[in-house]
Coordinates of C-alpha atoms in Angstrom, one line a residue:
Chain O
M14 CA -35.2 -15.3 0.9
T15 CA -34.1 -15.5 4.1
Y16 CA -31.3 -14.5 5.6
L17 CA -29.2 -16.6 7.9
P18 CA -25.8 -15.6 8.5
A19 CA -23.5 -18.0 10.1
F20 CA -23.1 -15.9 13.7
L21 CA -26.9 -16.5 14.0
L22 CA -26.9 -20.1 13.2
A23 CA -23.4 -20.7 15.8
E24 CA -24.0 -21.3 19.6
A25 CA -22.6 -19.0 21.5
G26 CA -19.5 -20.5 22.4
R27 CA -18.9 -20.3 18.5
T28 CA -14.7 -20.3 17.6
R29 CA -15.5 -18.3 14.3
L30 CA -17.8 -15.9 12.8
L31 CA -17.4 -16.7 9.1
S32 CA -16.5 -20.2 7.4
L33 CA -14.2 -19.8 4.2
S34 CA -15.1 -22.2 1.1
S35 CA -12.8 -23.6 -1.0
V36 CA -13.0 -20.9 -3.6
D37 CA -12.2 -18.1 -0.9
L38 CA -9.2 -20.0 0.5
A39 CA -8.0 -20.2 -3.0
I40 CA -8.2 -16.1 -3.7
V41 CA -6.3 -15.9 -0.3
T42 CA -3.5 -18.3 -1.0
I43 CA -3.4 -16.3 -4.8
Y44 CA -3.0 -13.4 -3.2
F45 CA 0.1 -15.0 -0.9
V46 CA 1.6 -16.0 -4.2
A47 CA 1.2 -12.9 -5.7
V48 CA 2.8 -10.9 -3.2
L49 CA 5.6 -13.2 -2.9
A50 CA 5.9 -13.5 -6.9
I51 CA 6.3 -9.6 -6.9
G52 CA 9.4 -9.5 -4.4
F53 CA 11.1 -12.4 -5.8
Y54 CA 10.6 -10.6 -9.3
L55 CA 12.3 -7.6 -7.7
K56 CA 15.1 -9.1 -5.8
G57 CA 17.3 -8.6 -8.7
K58 CA 16.2 -5.0 -8.8
S59 CA 17.6 -3.7 -5.3
E60 CA 21.5 -3.8 -5.6
T61 CA 22.1 -0.1 -4.0
G62 CA 21.2 1.5 -1.3
E63 CA 19.2 4.1 -3.2
D64 CA 17.3 1.4 -4.8
F65 CA 17.0 -0.6 -1.8
F66 CA 15.8 2.5 0.5
L67 CA 14.2 4.9 -1.9
A68 CA 13.2 2.4 -4.5
G69 CA 15.4 4.2 -7.0
R70 CA 13.3 7.6 -6.2
E71 CA 11.8 6.8 -9.8
M72 CA 8.3 6.1 -8.3
T73 CA 5.2 8.2 -10.0
A74 CA 3.0 10.7 -8.7
W75 CA 0.3 7.9 -9.0
I76 CA 2.6 4.9 -7.5
A77 CA 3.7 6.7 -4.7
G78 CA 0.2 8.4 -3.7
L79 CA -1.4 5.2 -3.7
S80 CA 1.3 3.5 -1.5
F81 CA 1.6 7.0 0.5
V82 CA -2.3 6.0 1.4
S83 CA -2.3 2.5 1.7
A84 CA 0.5 2.1 4.1
N85 CA -1.8 3.7 6.5
L86 CA -4.5 1.7 5.8
G87 CA -4.2 -1.3 7.9
A88 CA -6.6 -3.6 8.6
L89 CA -7.1 -2.4 12.1
E90 CA -7.3 0.7 11.6
L91 CA -10.4 -0.6 8.8
M92 CA -11.8 -2.7 11.6
G93 CA -11.0 -0.1 13.9
W94 CA -12.8 3.0 12.7
A95 CA -15.8 0.9 11.2
A96 CA -16.2 -0.3 14.8
A97 CA -16.2 3.7 15.9
A98 CA -18.5 4.7 13.2
Y99 CA -20.8 2.1 14.7
Q100 CA -20.0 3.8 18.2
Y101 CA -20.0 7.4 17.3
G102 CA -21.6 7.6 14.0
I103 CA -20.0 9.7 11.5
L104 CA -18.3 11.6 14.0
A105 CA -15.7 8.5 13.2
A106 CA -15.5 10.5 9.6
H107 CA -13.0 13.2 11.0
W108 CA -10.2 11.1 11.5
Y109 CA -10.4 10.6 7.8
W110 CA -11.4 14.5 6.5
V111 CA -10.2 16.9 8.7
G112 CA -7.9 14.7 10.4
A113 CA -6.1 14.1 7.5
I114 CA -6.4 15.9 4.2
P115 CA -5.4 19.7 5.1
A116 CA -2.3 18.1 6.7
M117 CA -1.7 15.4 3.3
L118 CA -2.2 18.6 1.4
F119 CA 0.2 20.9 3.4
L120 CA 2.4 18.2 2.9
G121 CA 2.3 18.4 -0.4
V122 CA 2.6 21.6 -1.2
V123 CA 4.7 23.1 1.8
M124 CA 6.6 20.7 3.2
M125 CA 7.9 18.5 0.0
P126 CA 9.7 20.9 -1.6
F127 CA 12.2 20.7 1.9
Y128 CA 12.2 17.1 2.0
Y129 CA 13.1 16.6 -1.4
I130 CA 15.4 18.8 -2.5
S131 CA 17.3 18.3 0.7
K132 CA 18.0 14.4 -0.5
T133 CA 17.4 13.1 2.9
H134 CA 16.6 9.6 3.1
S135 CA 14.6 10.0 6.0
V136 CA 12.7 12.7 8.8
P137 CA 15.5 12.1 11.0
G138 CA 18.1 12.6 8.2
Y139 CA 16.2 15.9 7.5
L140 CA 16.4 16.7 11.4
Q141 CA 20.6 15.9 11.1
L142 CA 20.8 18.1 8.2
R143 CA 18.7 21.0 9.8
Y144 CA 19.5 20.9 13.9
G145 CA 22.5 18.2 14.1
E146 CA 23.1 15.2 15.3
S147 CA 21.1 15.3 18.6
S148 CA 18.3 15.7 17.4
R149 CA 18.4 13.3 14.5
A150 CA 19.3 10.6 17.2
L151 CA 16.4 11.5 19.7
A152 CA 13.9 11.1 16.6
A153 CA 15.3 8.1 15.0
V154 CA 15.7 6.4 18.4
S155 CA 12.4 6.6 19.6
F156 CA 10.7 6.4 15.5
G157 CA 12.7 2.9 15.4
F158 CA 12.0 1.7 18.9
M159 CA 8.5 2.6 18.3
T160 CA 8.0 1.3 14.7
V161 CA 9.0 -2.4 15.6
L162 CA 6.7 -2.1 18.8
M163 CA 3.7 -1.0 16.6
S164 CA 4.5 -3.3 14.1
G165 CA 4.0 -6.2 16.8
I166 CA 0.8 -5.0 18.0
N167 CA -0.6 -5.0 15.2
M168 CA 0.4 -8.4 14.2
Y169 CA -1.0 -10.1 17.4
S170 CA -4.0 -8.1 17.1
M171 CA -4.8 -9.2 13.5
A172 CA -3.4 -12.3 14.2
L173 CA -6.6 -12.4 17.2
V174 CA -8.7 -11.2 14.6
M175 CA -8.4 -14.2 12.7
K176 CA -8.7 -16.3 15.4
V177 CA -12.2 -14.6 15.8
V178 CA -13.2 -14.3 12.5
L179 CA -11.8 -17.3 10.8
G180 CA -10.7 -19.7 13.4
W181 CA -7.6 -19.7 12.4
D182 CA -4.6 -20.4 15.1
I183 CA -2.9 -17.3 16.0
H184 CA 0.3 -18.5 15.8
F185 CA -0.2 -19.8 12.2
S186 CA -1.6 -16.4 11.3
I187 CA 1.7 -14.2 12.8
W188 CA 3.9 -16.7 11.3
V189 CA 2.9 -16.8 7.8
S190 CA 1.6 -13.1 6.9
S191 CA 5.0 -11.7 9.2
L192 CA 7.4 -14.3 7.2
T193 CA 5.9 -13.1 3.9
V194 CA 5.8 -9.8 4.7
A195 CA 9.5 -10.1 6.0
A196 CA 10.8 -12.3 2.7
Y197 CA 9.1 -9.7 0.3
V198 CA 10.5 -6.5 1.8
A199 CA 13.9 -8.2 2.2
L200 CA 14.3 -9.1 -1.2
G201 CA 13.1 -5.9 -3.1
G202 CA 13.2 -3.2 -0.3
L203 CA 11.1 -0.4 -0.6
R204 CA 10.5 -0.7 -4.0
S205 CA 8.7 -4.3 -3.3
A206 CA 6.8 -2.4 -0.4
I207 CA 5.8 0.1 -2.6
F208 CA 4.3 -2.7 -5.2
N209 CA 2.8 -4.5 -2.8
E210 CA 1.2 -1.2 -1.6
V211 CA -0.8 -0.7 -4.7
L212 CA -1.7 -4.0 -5.5
Q213 CA -2.9 -4.1 -1.7
F214 CA -4.6 -0.5 -2.3
M215 CA -6.5 -2.3 -5.1
L216 CA -7.7 -5.3 -3.6
I217 CA -8.9 -3.1 -0.1
W218 CA -11.3 -1.1 -2.4
L219 CA -12.7 -4.0 -4.6
G220 CA -12.9 -6.2 -1.4
A221 CA -14.4 -3.5 1.0
L222 CA -16.5 -1.8 -2.3
L223 CA -19.3 -4.3 -2.0
I224 CA -20.5 -3.7 1.3
P225 CA -21.4 0.0 1.4
I226 CA -23.0 -0.7 -2.5
L227 CA -25.3 -3.3 -0.9
G228 CA -25.8 -1.5 2.1
L229 CA -27.2 1.1 0.8
I230 CA -29.1 -0.6 -1.9
E231 CA -31.0 -2.5 1.3
A232 CA -31.3 0.9 3.6
G233 CA -33.1 2.7 0.5
G234 CA -29.8 5.1 -0.2
W235 CA -28.0 7.8 2.1
T236 CA -31.6 9.1 3.3
G237 CA -33.2 5.7 4.3
L238 CA -30.1 5.0 6.2
Q239 CA -30.5 8.3 7.9
A240 CA -34.4 7.5 8.7
R241 CA -33.2 4.0 9.7
I242 CA -30.6 5.2 12.4
A243 CA -33.0 7.8 13.8
H244 CA -35.6 5.5 14.2
E245 CA -33.3 3.0 15.7
L246 CA -31.5 5.0 18.2
G247 CA -34.4 7.6 18.5
R248 CA -32.1 10.6 17.6
T249 CA -30.3 12.1 14.7
D250 CA -26.9 13.5 15.7
Y251 CA -25.4 9.9 14.2
T252 CA -25.3 11.6 10.9
H253 CA -24.1 14.9 11.4
L254 CA -20.5 15.8 11.4
W255 CA -20.4 19.3 13.3
R256 CA -23.6 20.3 14.4
T257 CA -23.4 18.6 17.5
M258 CA -19.5 20.2 18.5
G259 CA -20.6 22.8 20.2
N260 CA -20.8 21.0 23.5
F261 CA -18.9 18.1 25.1
G262 CA -22.0 16.5 26.4
D263 CA -23.9 17.1 23.4
N264 CA -21.8 14.3 21.4
P265 CA -21.2 10.7 21.5
M266 CA -17.8 11.1 21.8
G267 CA -17.8 13.7 24.6
I268 CA -15.7 16.2 22.4
H269 CA -15.7 19.9 21.4
W270 CA -14.9 21.5 18.1
T271 CA -11.6 23.0 19.2
G272 CA -10.5 19.5 19.9
I273 CA -11.2 17.7 16.7
V274 CA -9.9 21.0 14.7
L275 CA -7.1 22.1 17.0
G276 CA -6.1 18.7 18.1
L277 CA -6.6 16.1 15.5
G278 CA -6.9 18.7 12.8
W279 CA -3.7 20.6 12.8
V280 CA -1.9 18.9 15.6
I281 CA -2.3 15.4 15.7
S282 CA -2.8 14.9 12.0
F283 CA -0.2 17.2 10.2
G284 CA 2.3 15.4 13.4
Y285 CA 1.4 11.9 11.7
W286 CA 1.0 12.9 7.8
T287 CA 3.9 15.2 7.6
T288 CA 6.8 13.7 9.7
D289 CA 6.4 10.0 10.7
F290 CA 8.8 8.4 8.3
L291 CA 6.2 5.5 7.9
V292 CA 4.6 7.5 5.3
V293 CA 6.8 10.0 4.3
Q294 CA 8.9 7.7 3.1
R295 CA 6.7 6.2 -0.1
V296 CA 6.5 10.3 -1.1
L297 CA 10.5 10.6 -0.8
A298 CA 10.9 7.4 -3.5
A299 CA 9.0 9.7 -6.1
K300 CA 10.9 10.6 -9.3
D301 CA 10.8 14.0 -9.3
L302 CA 9.7 17.4 -7.1
R303 CA 6.5 17.5 -9.3
A304 CA 5.7 13.9 -8.7
A305 CA 6.6 13.9 -4.5
K306 CA 4.3 17.4 -4.1
L307 CA 1.5 15.6 -6.5
A308 CA 1.7 12.3 -4.6
P309 CA 0.3 13.5 -1.4
I310 CA -2.3 15.3 -2.8
I311 CA -3.4 12.0 -4.9
G312 CA -2.9 10.1 -1.7
A313 CA -5.4 12.6 -0.2
G314 CA -8.2 12.4 -3.0
F315 CA -8.1 8.6 -2.0
K316 CA -8.0 9.2 1.3
M317 CA -11.0 11.5 1.3
M318 CA -13.0 8.3 -0.1
V319 CA -12.0 5.9 2.3
P320 CA -14.9 6.9 4.6
F321 CA -17.1 4.8 2.1
I322 CA -15.5 1.9 2.8
V323 CA -14.8 2.3 6.5
I324 CA -17.1 4.8 8.0
L325 CA -20.5 3.7 5.9
P326 CA -20.4 0.0 6.7
G327 CA -20.2 0.9 10.4
L328 CA -23.3 3.2 9.8
L329 CA -24.8 0.9 7.7
A330 CA -24.7 -1.6 10.4
L331 CA -26.2 0.9 12.8
G332 CA -29.4 0.8 11.2
L333 CA -29.9 -2.7 9.7
L334 CA -28.2 -5.4 11.6
P335 CA -31.0 -7.2 13.2
I336 CA -28.5 -7.6 16.7
K337 CA -27.2 -4.8 18.8
L338 CA -23.0 -4.9 19.4
T339 CA -21.6 -3.8 22.7
G340 CA -18.2 -3.3 24.1
E341 CA -16.0 -6.0 23.8
A342 CA -16.5 -6.5 28.0
Q343 CA -20.2 -7.2 27.5
A344 CA -19.6 -9.2 24.5
V345 CA -17.5 -11.5 26.0
A346 CA -19.9 -11.7 29.4
T347 CA -22.9 -12.1 27.2
G348 CA -21.7 -14.0 24.1
G349 CA -22.8 -11.8 21.8
H350 CA -20.9 -9.5 19.1
S351 CA -18.9 -6.5 20.0
Y352 CA -18.5 -3.3 17.8
N353 CA -15.1 -4.4 16.4
E354 CA -17.0 -7.6 14.8
V355 CA -19.0 -4.7 12.6
L356 CA -17.0 -5.5 9.5
P357 CA -16.8 -9.3 9.3
L358 CA -20.5 -8.8 10.1
M359 CA -21.2 -7.1 7.0
L360 CA -19.2 -9.4 5.3
A361 CA -21.1 -12.2 6.0
R362 CA -24.2 -10.2 5.2
Y363 CA -24.0 -9.7 1.7
C364 CA -20.9 -12.1 0.7
G365 CA -21.2 -15.1 -0.5
P366 CA -18.3 -17.9 -1.7
G367 CA -15.8 -15.6 -3.5
L368 CA -16.5 -12.6 -2.2
L369 CA -16.1 -13.5 1.5
G370 CA -12.8 -14.8 0.0
L371 CA -11.8 -11.3 -1.6
G372 CA -12.9 -9.2 1.7
I373 CA -10.8 -11.7 3.9
T374 CA -8.0 -10.8 1.3
A375 CA -8.5 -7.2 1.1
L376 CA -8.0 -7.5 5.4
I377 CA -5.0 -9.7 5.5
A378 CA -3.5 -7.2 2.2
G379 CA -4.2 -4.2 4.4
F380 CA -2.7 -5.6 7.7
M381 CA 0.2 -6.6 5.1
S382 CA 0.4 -3.2 3.8
G383 CA 0.8 -1.6 7.2
M384 CA 3.2 -4.0 8.5
A385 CA 5.5 -3.8 5.5
G386 CA 5.4 -0.1 5.9
N387 CA 6.7 -0.5 9.5
V388 CA 9.6 -2.6 8.8
S389 CA 10.4 -0.8 5.5
A390 CA 10.8 2.4 7.1
F391 CA 12.3 0.7 10.3
A392 CA 15.3 -0.4 8.2
T393 CA 15.6 2.8 6.7
V394 CA 16.2 4.7 9.9
W395 CA 18.3 2.2 11.6
T396 CA 20.4 1.7 8.6
Y397 CA 20.9 5.3 7.7
D398 CA 20.2 6.9 11.1
I399 CA 21.7 4.7 13.7
Y400 CA 24.0 2.5 12.1
R401 CA 26.0 4.5 9.5
A402 CA 25.5 7.8 11.4
F403 CA 26.9 5.7 14.9
V404 CA 28.1 2.8 14.5
R405 CA 29.7 2.1 10.6
K406 CA 30.1 5.8 9.0
D407 CA 32.2 5.0 6.0
A408 CA 31.6 1.4 5.0
P409 CA 30.5 0.5 0.9
D410 CA 27.1 1.0 0.0
A411 CA 26.6 -2.5 -0.2
H412 CA 27.1 -3.3 3.2
Y413 CA 24.2 -0.8 4.0
V414 CA 22.2 -2.3 1.3
K415 CA 23.2 -5.8 3.4
M416 CA 22.1 -4.5 6.7
G417 CA 18.9 -3.2 5.4
R418 CA 17.8 -6.5 4.3
W419 CA 19.1 -7.8 7.5
C420 CA 17.1 -5.2 9.8
T421 CA 14.3 -5.9 7.8
I422 CA 14.4 -10.2 9.2
L423 CA 15.5 -8.4 12.5
G424 CA 12.6 -5.8 12.7
V425 CA 9.8 -8.4 11.6
L426 CA 11.2 -10.9 14.4
V427 CA 11.4 -8.4 16.9
S428 CA 7.9 -7.3 15.9
I429 CA 6.5 -11.3 16.2
G430 CA 8.4 -11.2 20.2
T431 CA 6.4 -8.4 21.2
A432 CA 3.3 -9.7 19.9
Y433 CA 3.7 -12.6 21.7
L434 CA 5.0 -10.5 24.5
V435 CA 1.6 -8.6 23.9
M436 CA -0.2 -12.0 24.4
Q437 CA 1.4 -12.8 27.9
F438 CA 0.8 -8.9 29.1
L439 CA -2.3 -7.1 26.9
S440 CA -1.7 -4.1 29.1
I441 CA 1.1 -3.6 27.2
M442 CA -0.7 -2.8 24.4
D443 CA -2.4 0.2 25.9
Y444 CA 1.1 1.8 26.8
V445 CA 2.8 1.1 23.7
Q446 CA 0.2 3.1 21.8
A447 CA 0.2 5.6 24.1
L448 CA 4.2 5.8 23.9
F449 CA 3.5 6.5 20.1
S450 CA 1.3 9.4 20.3
F451 CA 3.9 10.7 22.5
F452 CA 6.4 11.6 20.0
I453 CA 4.4 12.8 17.0
A454 CA 3.0 16.5 18.0
P455 CA 6.4 17.4 19.2
L456 CA 8.0 16.5 16.3
F457 CA 5.8 18.4 13.7
G458 CA 6.5 21.5 15.8
T459 CA 10.7 20.9 15.6
V460 CA 10.3 19.7 11.7
L461 CA 7.7 23.0 10.8
L462 CA 9.6 25.5 12.6
G463 CA 13.0 24.0 11.1
M464 CA 11.4 24.3 7.4
L465 CA 9.7 27.7 7.8
W466 CA 11.9 29.5 10.5
K467 CA 15.3 30.3 9.5
R468 CA 16.6 31.4 13.1
A469 CA 15.8 28.1 14.7
T470 CA 19.2 26.8 16.0
P471 CA 20.2 23.2 16.9
A472 CA 19.8 23.7 20.4
G473 CA 16.5 25.1 20.0
G474 CA 15.0 21.9 17.8
F475 CA 16.5 19.6 20.1
W476 CA 15.3 21.2 23.5
G477 CA 11.9 21.8 22.2
L478 CA 11.4 18.1 20.8
L479 CA 12.6 16.5 23.8
S480 CA 10.6 19.3 26.3
G481 CA 7.3 18.5 23.7
T482 CA 8.2 14.9 24.5
V483 CA 8.3 15.0 27.9
S484 CA 5.7 16.7 29.0
S485 CA 3.5 14.9 26.6
V486 CA 4.5 11.9 28.7
A487 CA 4.3 13.8 31.8
M488 CA 0.7 14.8 31.3
W489 CA -0.3 11.0 30.4
A490 CA 1.0 10.3 33.9
W491 CA -1.1 12.5 35.6
V492 CA -4.4 11.4 34.1
K493 CA -3.3 7.8 34.7
V494 CA -2.6 8.7 38.3
D495 CA -5.2 11.1 39.1
P496 CA -7.9 10.8 36.2
S497 CA -9.9 14.0 37.3
A498 CA -6.6 15.8 35.8
L499 CA -8.5 14.6 32.4
S500 CA -11.0 18.0 33.3
I501 CA -7.8 20.0 33.3
I502 CA -5.9 18.9 30.3
A503 CA -9.3 18.9 27.9
L504 CA -10.6 21.7 30.0
S505 CA -14.0 20.5 30.4
P506 CA -15.5 18.1 33.4
K507 CA -17.7 16.5 30.4
A508 CA -14.2 15.8 27.9
K509 CA -13.9 12.0 27.3
D510 CA -10.6 9.6 26.8
M511 CA -10.8 10.7 22.9
A512 CA -10.7 14.4 23.7
E513 CA -7.5 13.7 26.4
N514 CA -5.4 12.5 23.2
M515 CA -6.4 15.8 21.2
Y516 CA -5.8 18.2 24.0
R517 CA -2.4 16.3 25.4
A518 CA -1.1 16.6 21.6
L519 CA -1.9 20.3 21.1
W520 CA -0.1 21.3 24.9
S521 CA 3.0 19.3 24.0
W522 CA 3.1 20.7 20.4
L523 CA 2.7 24.4 22.1
I524 CA 5.2 23.7 24.5
C525 CA 8.2 22.3 21.9
V526 CA 7.2 25.5 19.5
T527 CA 7.9 27.8 22.7
V528 CA 10.6 26.0 23.6
T529 CA 12.1 25.7 20.2
V530 CA 11.7 29.6 20.2
V531 CA 12.9 31.0 23.2
V532 CA 16.2 28.8 23.1
S533 CA 16.4 29.4 19.6
L534 CA 16.8 33.1 20.7
L535 CA 18.9 32.9 23.4
T536 CA 21.1 30.3 20.8
A537 CA 23.4 31.8 17.8
P538 CA 21.8 30.1 14.7
K539 CA 23.2 28.6 11.8
P540 CA 24.9 30.5 9.2
E541 CA 22.1 30.8 6.3
K542 CA 24.5 29.3 3.7
E543 CA 24.4 25.9 5.8
L544 CA 20.2 26.2 5.6
K545 CA 20.3 26.2 2.0
G546 CA 17.7 23.6 0.4
L547 CA 17.0 23.3 3.9
V548 CA 14.3 26.3 4.9
Y549 CA 11.9 28.7 3.5
G550 CA 14.2 31.9 2.5
C551 CA 17.0 30.7 1.9
T552 CA 16.4 27.9 -0.6
V553 CA 15.2 28.6 -4.3
L554 CA 11.9 26.7 -5.0
P555 CA 11.8 25.2 -8.6
S556 CA 9.2 27.7 -10.7
E557 CA 6.3 25.6 -12.0
Q558 CA 4.9 28.8 -14.2
H559 CA 5.6 27.0 -17.7
L560 CA 3.4 24.0 -16.6
P561 CA -0.1 24.6 -17.8
L562 CA -2.4 25.0 -14.8
W563 CA -3.7 21.4 -14.7
K564 CA -0.3 19.8 -14.6
R565 CA 0.8 21.5 -11.4
P566 CA 0.4 20.4 -8.0
I567 CA -1.3 23.1 -6.5
F568 CA -4.2 23.4 -8.7
W569 CA -5.5 19.7 -7.8
A570 CA -4.5 20.6 -4.2
A571 CA -7.1 23.3 -4.3
V572 CA -9.5 20.5 -6.1
V573 CA -9.1 18.5 -3.3
A574 CA -9.7 21.4 -0.6
V575 CA -12.6 22.3 -2.6
V576 CA -14.6 18.2 -2.7
F577 CA -13.3 18.3 1.3
V578 CA -15.2 21.6 2.2
V579 CA -18.6 20.6 -0.1
L580 CA -18.4 16.8 1.8
Q581 CA -18.1 19.0 5.5
V582 CA -21.3 21.2 4.4
I583 CA -23.0 17.9 3.0
F584 CA -22.9 15.9 5.8
W585 CA -22.8 19.2 8.4
Chain F
M19 CA 5.6 5.9 -16.1
S20 CA 9.1 4.8 -14.8
E21 CA 7.6 1.4 -13.5
Q22 CA 7.2 0.5 -17.1
K23 CA 11.0 0.2 -17.9
Y24 CA 10.9 -3.2 -15.9
V25 CA 10.2 -6.0 -18.0
I26 CA 6.7 -6.4 -16.1
S27 CA 4.7 -3.7 -14.6
I28 CA 2.8 -3.6 -11.3
W29 CA -0.5 -2.6 -13.5
L30 CA 0.2 -5.9 -14.9
F31 CA 0.2 -8.1 -11.5
I32 CA -2.7 -6.3 -10.3
G33 CA -4.4 -6.6 -14.0
V34 CA -3.6 -10.8 -14.1
L35 CA -4.7 -11.3 -10.3
L36 CA -8.0 -9.3 -10.7
L37 CA -8.7 -11.4 -13.6
I38 CA -8.0 -14.9 -12.0
Y39 CA -10.4 -13.5 -9.0
G40 CA -12.8 -12.4 -11.4
V41 CA -13.1 -15.4 -13.3
L42 CA -13.1 -17.4 -9.7
I43 CA -15.7 -15.5 -8.4
V44 CA -18.1 -15.7 -11.6
A45 CA -17.8 -19.2 -11.8
S46 CA -19.3 -19.2 -7.8
G47 CA -21.6 -17.4 -8.5
I48 CA -22.9 -19.4 -11.8
Y49 CA -22.7 -22.6 -9.7
D50 CA -24.4 -20.6 -7.2
L51 CA -27.4 -20.3 -9.3
Y52 CA -27.7 -24.2 -9.8
Y53 CA -27.1 -25.2 -6.8
P54 CA -28.3 -22.9 -4.5
P55 CA -26.6 -22.7 -1.0
A56 CA -28.6 -23.4 2.2
Q57 CA -27.6 -20.0 3.3
V58 CA -28.0 -17.0 1.6
T59 CA -26.7 -13.6 2.0
V60 CA -29.0 -10.7 2.0
L61 CA -29.5 -9.2 -1.3
G62 CA -28.3 -12.3 -2.5
N63 CA -31.1 -12.6 -5.1
L64 CA -29.4 -9.7 -7.1
H65 CA -26.6 -12.4 -7.6
P66 CA -23.6 -9.7 -6.7
Q67 CA -20.6 -12.3 -7.6
I68 CA -21.7 -12.7 -11.1
W69 CA -21.4 -9.2 -11.6
W70 CA -18.7 -8.0 -9.1
G71 CA -16.7 -10.7 -10.6
A72 CA -18.0 -9.5 -14.0
L73 CA -16.6 -6.3 -13.2
L74 CA -13.3 -7.7 -12.1
V75 CA -12.9 -9.8 -15.2
I76 CA -13.1 -6.4 -17.2
L77 CA -11.0 -4.0 -15.0
G78 CA -8.3 -7.3 -15.1
G79 CA -8.5 -8.0 -18.3
I80 CA -7.9 -4.0 -19.6
Y81 CA -4.6 -3.8 -17.3
T82 CA -3.7 -6.9 -18.6
W83 CA -3.5 -6.0 -21.8
K84 CA -2.5 -2.6 -21.6
F85 CA 0.5 -3.4 -20.0
R86 CA 1.3 -7.1 -21.2
P87 CA 5.3 -7.5 -21.5
G88 CA 6.3 -6.5 -24.8
K89 CA 3.9 -4.2 -25.7
G90 CA 5.4 -1.1 -27.1

């Protein structure tokens, strides 16, 4: 049989990569009906604040864990990391393994007890309990602001993908998908978002899994794929995780293992997975402490497998596609295809009618789960940490639920506005993405010290967070003004952009921690009785000794950790 | 599982959706067997629509049956 994909038959000036058949369109349409049905079904079950913002705190470990990992599994993440795998090889898997697993296990085993026992509604809420209103205000305003902006950027990017891949009108994609998300989150609150995320998780896997299966059959297994890539590129480093990390110049990312381990694996990863409320909110909805501890561990188990549907397709494209993919600018200039089109191209390669619809539904599901995560987290932080804290303190619960519903709609509308703004001024996208990264690393320093060091004071927490954030902005601006500064921040003249993010995060975290420690030692600590339930050493953690070994979260964390280490060794 | 206290479990939604998808994809695969498309996919000779669709039907059927309303 001859392989004649649509994109090879199309002219250079084509407007789409794929064409959907009526079966594919039916599959996509049924998906929209299903997510709305879930929202309407759960409408009457979210009447209290606890129901709407924390899903009644009654999710099982499995539901919370799948939702936890699904909220992060956006479509742009799927397509972006498949593209990165094509560009940088298996090094991209670091973002799923060392850049996620240790942090997720740490959240489950060490940090979750404090989040959960403190009964906080949010991460800024924890900062208020531990450090006071000023730290909460700084974290809440920055998180709320950045969340809706990021949501808008993702919305625009996804609409652009739908236009390029399917030829769909960009306005149609923005409005239909965002209004669907607004409807089901406003109707059912976090419970609806979580239930839909579980559904989306299943669809993402079932829609994307066929590519690596058929790809490996075609390539002759992993060994065959390695041989094909080595033959195509004339080098073998694209299929090794750590072997080429000893020197900045020895790998396509231009990064050293210290940047990956300390910058990505420690600061960025721990910052994102343990303090970004977008993901932590899912775990706070767990029904009890054991479920809350197990949820991130279950999430880690699934996260560890995601490279199979994201990184492997990129590598398969590298070894199997008859065409060479290039950067976006070159693709536009030559009428070719860019790295970012890896996943749709692989879908076109293996998926006929029906399966193509399932794959596209997986992308749409990924987009909507990410967006629902953003708006539900925004609604909670706005309502509890800004509106209730600073605008109206003593309103009845029903008032805050109403505010949460309106915030969901408002958050989506602001996101849509941002999407249109980005459409007009593309450079905004880079700035906002950089802005988001400014807060993550310092926030991790503040929360970590707050949980593990009872001497940390409110003044220390606030000034540490502020100085870490400001220093991150300053380093970013420094490199923008003087690109040669990159070699100072990343400690090597051979460092590339990716290394800058790692080292900037590391320095800003160190500055945050140093300032927090110094200011704390110079100021009066809180009395220990006020730290009960918030800090290690002042909190009685429930014993799990009565549980059989296989029911203890620490046991499953150890299992996931062992598999993680084995994967590093296999792909060394 | 606490979500079972609702009349309809999330797993039932998932089961029904997978069942519908499986039936549509298998049907599409069978149609392609008799009326092969002009453009074929790589490894299309393995008929992935049929066996992947069948997998969805089985998964969806199990979830639908196990979490059907009124059970237990």
